[in-house]
């Protein structure tokens, strides 16, 4: 069954929603997404691997936590049976109410400021959020078999993991709930009200908050293209400037190593090449 047909049938059966418009969102690291209209309302659907079900449900409840504290986020729509998610042959599916507004453009300096500010605000508010589905931060395994896919790959991952391990042992980092995939397209601006929000709260787990910032910087194209993003985060986030400056280079290298590891595991040569270019362009 084609993906769109399966999605439509699942939305009808599990949520009693019949989409009249269905648009797939740009590819993300941890999930696939769609926007759709049903009746007079707009929604977002997210699909993750079955193993990530608890983390997805933690993210859905984190969104409710944010909304209760006046940060707009896509709130979960429960199934007809009252569940947060449902299992499909493609993975686990969730439906969220679509926060109004346009997605931010990571290349625009003003949008970057808003992007960084909103990520910082989310980090600050989620410091009080707890859920058993939040997985502790885990580094890639440098001995994994799929890292033999390219001659350079295992060494690059080993170097990044070693540096990150040393950083977490020797430095006192700020830990909290990670969004996990804070792409600019996950954040929105409602131009009619000026309010900022986010389509979903990934809540992939808990770990050093600078790792989330590094993920955003990678989406922006690196530190040289992320000055406004970082300024916005410094103004709103719970991480101090000294910690951000010290940890960002190490965790940015780790982020690219994680992307390379995932690309090798999934057999994605294009993504693997992009990660290699980024890793080789980093100083040190």
Short mmCIF file of C-alpha atoms in Angstrom, two decimals:
data_model
loop_
_atom_site.label_atom_id
_atom_site.label_comp_id
_atom_site.label_asym_id
_atom_site.label_seq_id
_atom_site.Cartn_x
_atom_site.Cartn_y
_atom_site.Cartn_z
CA UNK A 1 0.00 0.00 0.00
CA UNK A 2 1.46 3.47 -0.90
CA UNK A 3 2.50 5.57 2.08
CA UNK A 4 -0.13 8.28 1.48
CA UNK A 5 -2.93 5.73 1.18
CA UNK A 6 -1.83 4.01 4.38
CA UNK A 7 -1.62 7.35 6.17
CA UNK A 8 -5.10 8.37 5.02
CA UNK A 9 -6.64 5.07 6.06
CA UNK A 10 -4.94 5.22 9.49
CA UNK A 11 -6.16 8.76 10.07
CA UNK A 12 -9.70 7.68 9.18
CA UNK A 13 -9.67 4.51 11.26
CA UNK A 14 -7.81 5.76 14.36
CA UNK A 15 -8.74 9.45 14.52
CA UNK A 16 -11.87 9.69 12.35
CA UNK A 17 -10.08 12.39 10.34
CA UNK A 18 -10.47 12.57 6.55
CA UNK A 19 -7.72 14.74 5.01
CA UNK A 20 -8.70 16.99 2.12
CA UNK A 21 -5.10 18.19 1.70
CA UNK A 22 -2.00 16.17 2.55
CA UNK A 23 1.54 17.50 2.13
CA UNK A 24 4.72 15.70 3.14
CA UNK A 25 7.15 17.87 5.10
CA UNK A 26 10.88 18.10 4.33
CA UNK A 27 12.92 15.13 5.54
CA UNK A 28 13.98 15.22 9.20
CA UNK A 29 16.56 13.19 11.08
CA UNK A 30 14.30 11.39 13.54
CA UNK A 31 10.89 11.30 11.87
CA UNK A 32 8.76 11.79 8.80
CA UNK A 33 6.03 14.39 8.84
CA UNK A 34 2.94 15.57 6.98
CA UNK A 35 0.63 18.54 7.22
CA UNK A 36 -3.02 18.04 6.41
CA UNK A 37 -6.44 19.68 6.58
CA UNK A 38 -9.48 17.86 7.94
CA UNK A 39 -12.72 19.77 8.23
CA UNK A 40 -11.89 23.31 9.31
CA UNK A 41 -8.71 22.39 11.20
CA UNK A 42 -5.07 21.89 10.30
CA UNK A 43 -2.93 19.10 11.71
CA UNK A 44 0.56 17.66 11.64
CA UNK A 45 1.24 13.92 11.54
CA UNK A 46 4.55 12.46 12.70
CA UNK A 47 5.86 8.97 11.98
CA UNK A 48 8.81 7.44 13.86
CA UNK A 49 10.43 4.03 14.12
CA UNK A 50 8.62 1.62 16.43
CA UNK A 51 11.56 1.65 18.85
CA UNK A 52 11.09 5.41 19.32
CA UNK A 53 7.47 5.18 20.48
CA UNK A 54 8.13 6.09 24.11
CA UNK A 55 10.31 9.03 23.09
CA UNK A 56 7.63 10.27 20.70
CA UNK A 57 4.97 10.05 23.41
CA UNK A 58 7.28 11.89 25.81
CA UNK A 59 7.55 14.63 23.20
CA UNK A 60 3.78 14.84 22.84
CA UNK A 61 3.36 15.33 26.58
CA UNK A 62 6.26 17.79 26.61
CA UNK A 63 4.26 19.87 24.11
CA UNK A 64 1.34 19.92 26.54
CA UNK A 65 3.78 21.00 29.27
CA UNK A 66 4.98 23.88 27.08
CA UNK A 67 1.46 25.01 26.20
CA UNK A 68 0.50 25.09 29.85
CA UNK A 69 3.36 27.54 30.32
CA UNK A 70 2.40 29.83 27.43
CA UNK A 71 4.75 28.46 24.78
CA UNK A 72 2.82 27.52 21.64
CA UNK A 73 3.46 23.94 20.54
CA UNK A 74 1.62 21.31 18.55
CA UNK A 75 -0.63 19.56 21.06
CA UNK A 76 -1.39 15.85 20.60
CA UNK A 77 -4.74 14.66 19.30
CA UNK A 78 -5.57 11.34 20.93
CA UNK A 79 -6.92 8.41 18.93
CA UNK A 80 -10.56 7.34 19.18
CA UNK A 81 -9.38 4.84 21.80
CA UNK A 82 -7.65 7.56 23.84
CA UNK A 83 -4.05 6.65 22.92
CA UNK A 84 -1.34 9.17 22.12
CA UNK A 85 0.00 7.13 19.16
CA UNK A 86 -0.87 4.15 16.99
CA UNK A 87 1.19 1.43 15.36
CA UNK A 88 1.30 1.14 11.54
CA UNK A 89 3.32 -1.06 9.15
CA UNK A 90 5.60 1.95 8.58
CA UNK A 91 6.15 2.83 12.24
CA UNK A 92 4.35 4.70 15.02
CA UNK A 93 2.06 7.57 14.07
CA UNK A 94 0.95 10.61 16.08
CA UNK A 95 -1.32 13.53 15.19
CA UNK A 96 -0.87 17.06 16.53
CA UNK A 97 -2.80 20.27 16.12
CA UNK A 98 -0.94 22.51 13.69
CA UNK A 99 0.36 25.68 15.36
CA UNK A 100 -0.61 28.64 13.14
CA UNK A 101 2.10 30.48 11.26
CA UNK A 102 4.82 30.06 8.68
CA UNK A 103 7.90 27.91 9.21
CA UNK A 104 11.09 29.82 9.93
CA UNK A 105 13.78 30.21 7.28
CA UNK A 106 17.18 29.25 8.71
CA UNK A 107 18.96 31.44 6.15
CA UNK A 108 17.21 34.64 7.23
CA UNK A 109 19.02 36.54 10.02
CA UNK A 110 15.82 37.71 11.72
CA UNK A 111 14.30 34.23 11.56
CA UNK A 112 17.54 32.87 13.00
CA UNK A 113 17.15 35.15 16.02
CA UNK A 114 13.62 33.85 16.58
CA UNK A 115 14.75 30.27 16.04
CA UNK A 116 17.49 30.55 18.66
CA UNK A 117 15.26 32.42 21.11
CA UNK A 118 12.50 29.84 20.87
CA UNK A 119 14.89 26.91 21.26
CA UNK A 120 16.33 28.60 24.34
CA UNK A 121 12.88 29.23 25.79
CA UNK A 122 11.89 25.59 25.21
CA UNK A 123 15.05 24.40 26.96
CA UNK A 124 14.36 26.66 29.92
CA UNK A 125 10.72 25.66 30.36
CA UNK A 126 11.36 21.92 29.92
CA UNK A 127 13.85 21.90 32.78
CA UNK A 128 10.92 20.93 35.00
CA UNK A 129 9.55 18.21 32.68
CA UNK A 130 9.90 14.51 33.54
CA UNK A 131 8.70 11.42 31.67
CA UNK A 132 9.84 7.76 31.72
CA UNK A 133 10.06 7.75 27.93
CA UNK A 134 12.89 10.28 27.90
CA UNK A 135 15.99 8.25 27.09
CA UNK A 136 19.40 9.21 28.47
CA UNK A 137 21.78 10.68 25.93
CA UNK A 138 23.86 7.98 24.25
CA UNK A 139 26.98 8.33 22.14
CA UNK A 140 27.42 6.28 18.96
CA UNK A 141 29.31 3.00 19.28
CA UNK A 142 32.66 3.37 17.44
CA UNK A 143 32.85 -0.44 17.13
CA UNK A 144 29.53 -0.79 15.28
CA UNK A 145 29.82 -2.98 12.21
CA UNK A 146 28.18 -0.54 9.78
CA UNK A 147 30.95 2.01 10.42
CA UNK A 148 33.09 -0.08 8.07
CA UNK A 149 31.02 1.25 5.15
CA UNK A 150 33.71 3.86 4.35
CA UNK A 151 37.45 3.85 5.23
CA UNK A 152 37.25 7.24 6.97
CA UNK A 153 34.03 6.69 8.90
CA UNK A 154 35.08 4.70 11.97
CA UNK A 155 37.99 7.01 12.68
CA UNK A 156 35.81 10.11 12.38
CA UNK A 157 33.18 8.71 14.74
CA UNK A 158 35.82 7.53 17.22
CA UNK A 159 37.46 10.98 17.29
CA UNK A 160 34.14 12.73 17.86
CA UNK A 161 33.01 10.32 20.57
CA UNK A 162 36.36 10.51 22.39
CA UNK A 163 36.25 14.31 22.43
CA UNK A 164 32.62 14.38 23.61
CA UNK A 165 33.33 11.86 26.36
CA UNK A 166 36.28 13.92 27.58
CA UNK A 167 34.10 17.05 27.54
CA UNK A 168 31.31 15.49 29.59
CA UNK A 169 33.81 14.13 32.14
CA UNK A 170 35.91 17.26 32.58
CA UNK A 171 33.31 20.03 32.15
CA UNK A 172 30.16 20.72 34.11
CA UNK A 173 27.54 20.87 31.37
CA UNK A 174 23.90 21.91 31.61
CA UNK A 175 21.67 18.88 31.06
CA UNK A 176 17.97 18.87 30.22
CA UNK A 177 15.35 17.69 27.74
CA UNK A 178 16.61 17.65 24.16
CA UNK A 179 14.37 18.46 21.22
CA UNK A 180 16.61 16.17 19.20
CA UNK A 181 15.91 17.60 15.74
CA UNK A 182 15.53 21.41 16.06
CA UNK A 183 15.41 22.24 12.35
CA UNK A 184 14.19 25.76 11.47
CA UNK A 185 11.14 24.20 9.81
CA UNK A 186 10.02 22.86 13.20
CA UNK A 187 9.53 26.44 14.45
CA UNK A 188 6.82 28.83 13.25
CA UNK A 189 5.92 32.52 13.37
CA UNK A 190 2.28 33.59 13.39
CA UNK A 191 2.56 36.87 11.51
CA UNK A 192 -0.94 37.94 12.53
CA UNK A 193 -0.06 37.88 16.25
CA UNK A 194 3.75 37.91 16.30
CA UNK A 195 3.74 34.73 18.40
CA UNK A 196 6.43 32.09 17.96
CA UNK A 197 5.81 28.40 18.38
CA UNK A 198 6.98 24.98 17.34
CA UNK A 199 5.22 22.30 15.35
CA UNK A 200 6.37 19.50 17.64
CA UNK A 201 8.65 18.89 20.58
CA UNK A 202 10.86 15.98 19.58
CA UNK A 203 11.96 15.27 23.17
CA UNK A 204 14.34 12.57 21.97
CA UNK A 205 15.83 12.26 25.45
CA UNK A 206 17.91 14.05 28.03
CA UNK A 207 21.47 15.24 27.57
CA UNK A 208 23.72 18.32 27.30
CA UNK A 209 21.58 21.16 26.00
CA UNK A 210 24.46 22.42 23.86
CA UNK A 211 24.04 19.27 21.75
CA UNK A 212 20.62 20.59 20.67
CA UNK A 213 22.22 23.95 19.86
CA UNK A 214 24.87 22.12 17.83
CA UNK A 215 22.12 20.34 15.88
CA UNK A 216 20.52 23.70 15.07
CA UNK A 217 23.90 25.16 14.06
CA UNK A 218 24.42 22.21 11.71
CA UNK A 219 21.09 22.99 10.06
CA UNK A 220 22.16 26.62 9.70
CA UNK A 221 25.30 25.55 7.82
CA UNK A 222 27.89 25.85 10.59
CA UNK A 223 28.96 28.48 13.15
CA UNK A 224 29.94 31.03 10.49
CA UNK A 225 26.34 31.07 9.28
CA UNK A 226 24.65 30.82 12.66
CA UNK A 227 25.63 34.03 14.47
CA UNK A 228 22.06 35.31 14.84
CA UNK A 229 20.82 31.88 15.92
CA UNK A 230 23.42 31.77 18.68
CA UNK A 231 22.64 35.33 19.77
CA UNK A 232 18.97 34.43 20.08
CA UNK A 233 19.77 31.35 22.12
CA UNK A 234 22.13 33.20 24.47
CA UNK A 235 19.36 35.70 25.21
CA UNK A 236 16.75 33.08 26.17
CA UNK A 237 18.42 29.76 26.95
CA UNK A 238 19.62 28.37 30.28
CA UNK A 239 23.18 27.67 29.07
CA UNK A 240 25.81 30.27 29.93
CA UNK A 241 27.91 31.90 27.21
CA UNK A 242 31.18 30.36 28.47
CA UNK A 243 29.76 26.84 28.39
CA UNK A 244 28.21 27.41 24.96
CA UNK A 245 31.49 28.68 23.49
CA UNK A 246 33.53 25.82 24.99
CA UNK A 247 31.20 22.93 24.25
CA UNK A 248 29.75 23.90 20.87
CA UNK A 249 32.74 22.92 18.66
CA UNK A 250 33.02 19.50 20.30
CA UNK A 251 29.31 18.74 20.16
CA UNK A 252 28.97 20.07 16.62
CA UNK A 253 31.62 17.57 15.53
CA UNK A 254 29.68 14.90 17.41
CA UNK A 255 26.44 15.93 15.68
CA UNK A 256 28.00 15.47 12.27
CA UNK A 257 29.46 12.14 13.38
CA UNK A 258 25.98 11.06 14.51
CA UNK A 259 24.56 12.06 11.12
CA UNK A 260 27.31 10.08 9.39
CA UNK A 261 26.64 7.04 11.59
CA UNK A 262 22.91 7.17 10.87
CA UNK A 263 23.51 7.59 7.14
CA UNK A 264 25.76 4.53 7.11
CA UNK A 265 23.24 2.50 9.10
CA UNK A 266 20.43 3.43 6.72
CA UNK A 267 22.50 3.11 3.56
CA UNK A 268 22.19 6.76 2.50
CA UNK A 269 25.31 7.69 0.48
CA UNK A 270 24.20 11.29 -0.17
CA UNK A 271 23.78 12.04 3.54
CA UNK A 272 27.05 10.25 4.28
CA UNK A 273 28.94 12.42 1.80
CA UNK A 274 27.42 15.60 3.27
CA UNK A 275 28.47 14.57 6.78
CA UNK A 276 32.00 13.79 5.60
CA UNK A 277 32.35 17.21 3.95
CA UNK A 278 31.17 18.91 7.16
CA UNK A 279 33.51 16.89 9.37
CA UNK A 280 36.52 17.53 7.15
CA UNK A 281 35.82 21.27 7.10
CA UNK A 282 35.90 21.56 10.90
CA UNK A 283 39.05 22.91 12.54
CA UNK A 284 41.26 20.52 14.45
#
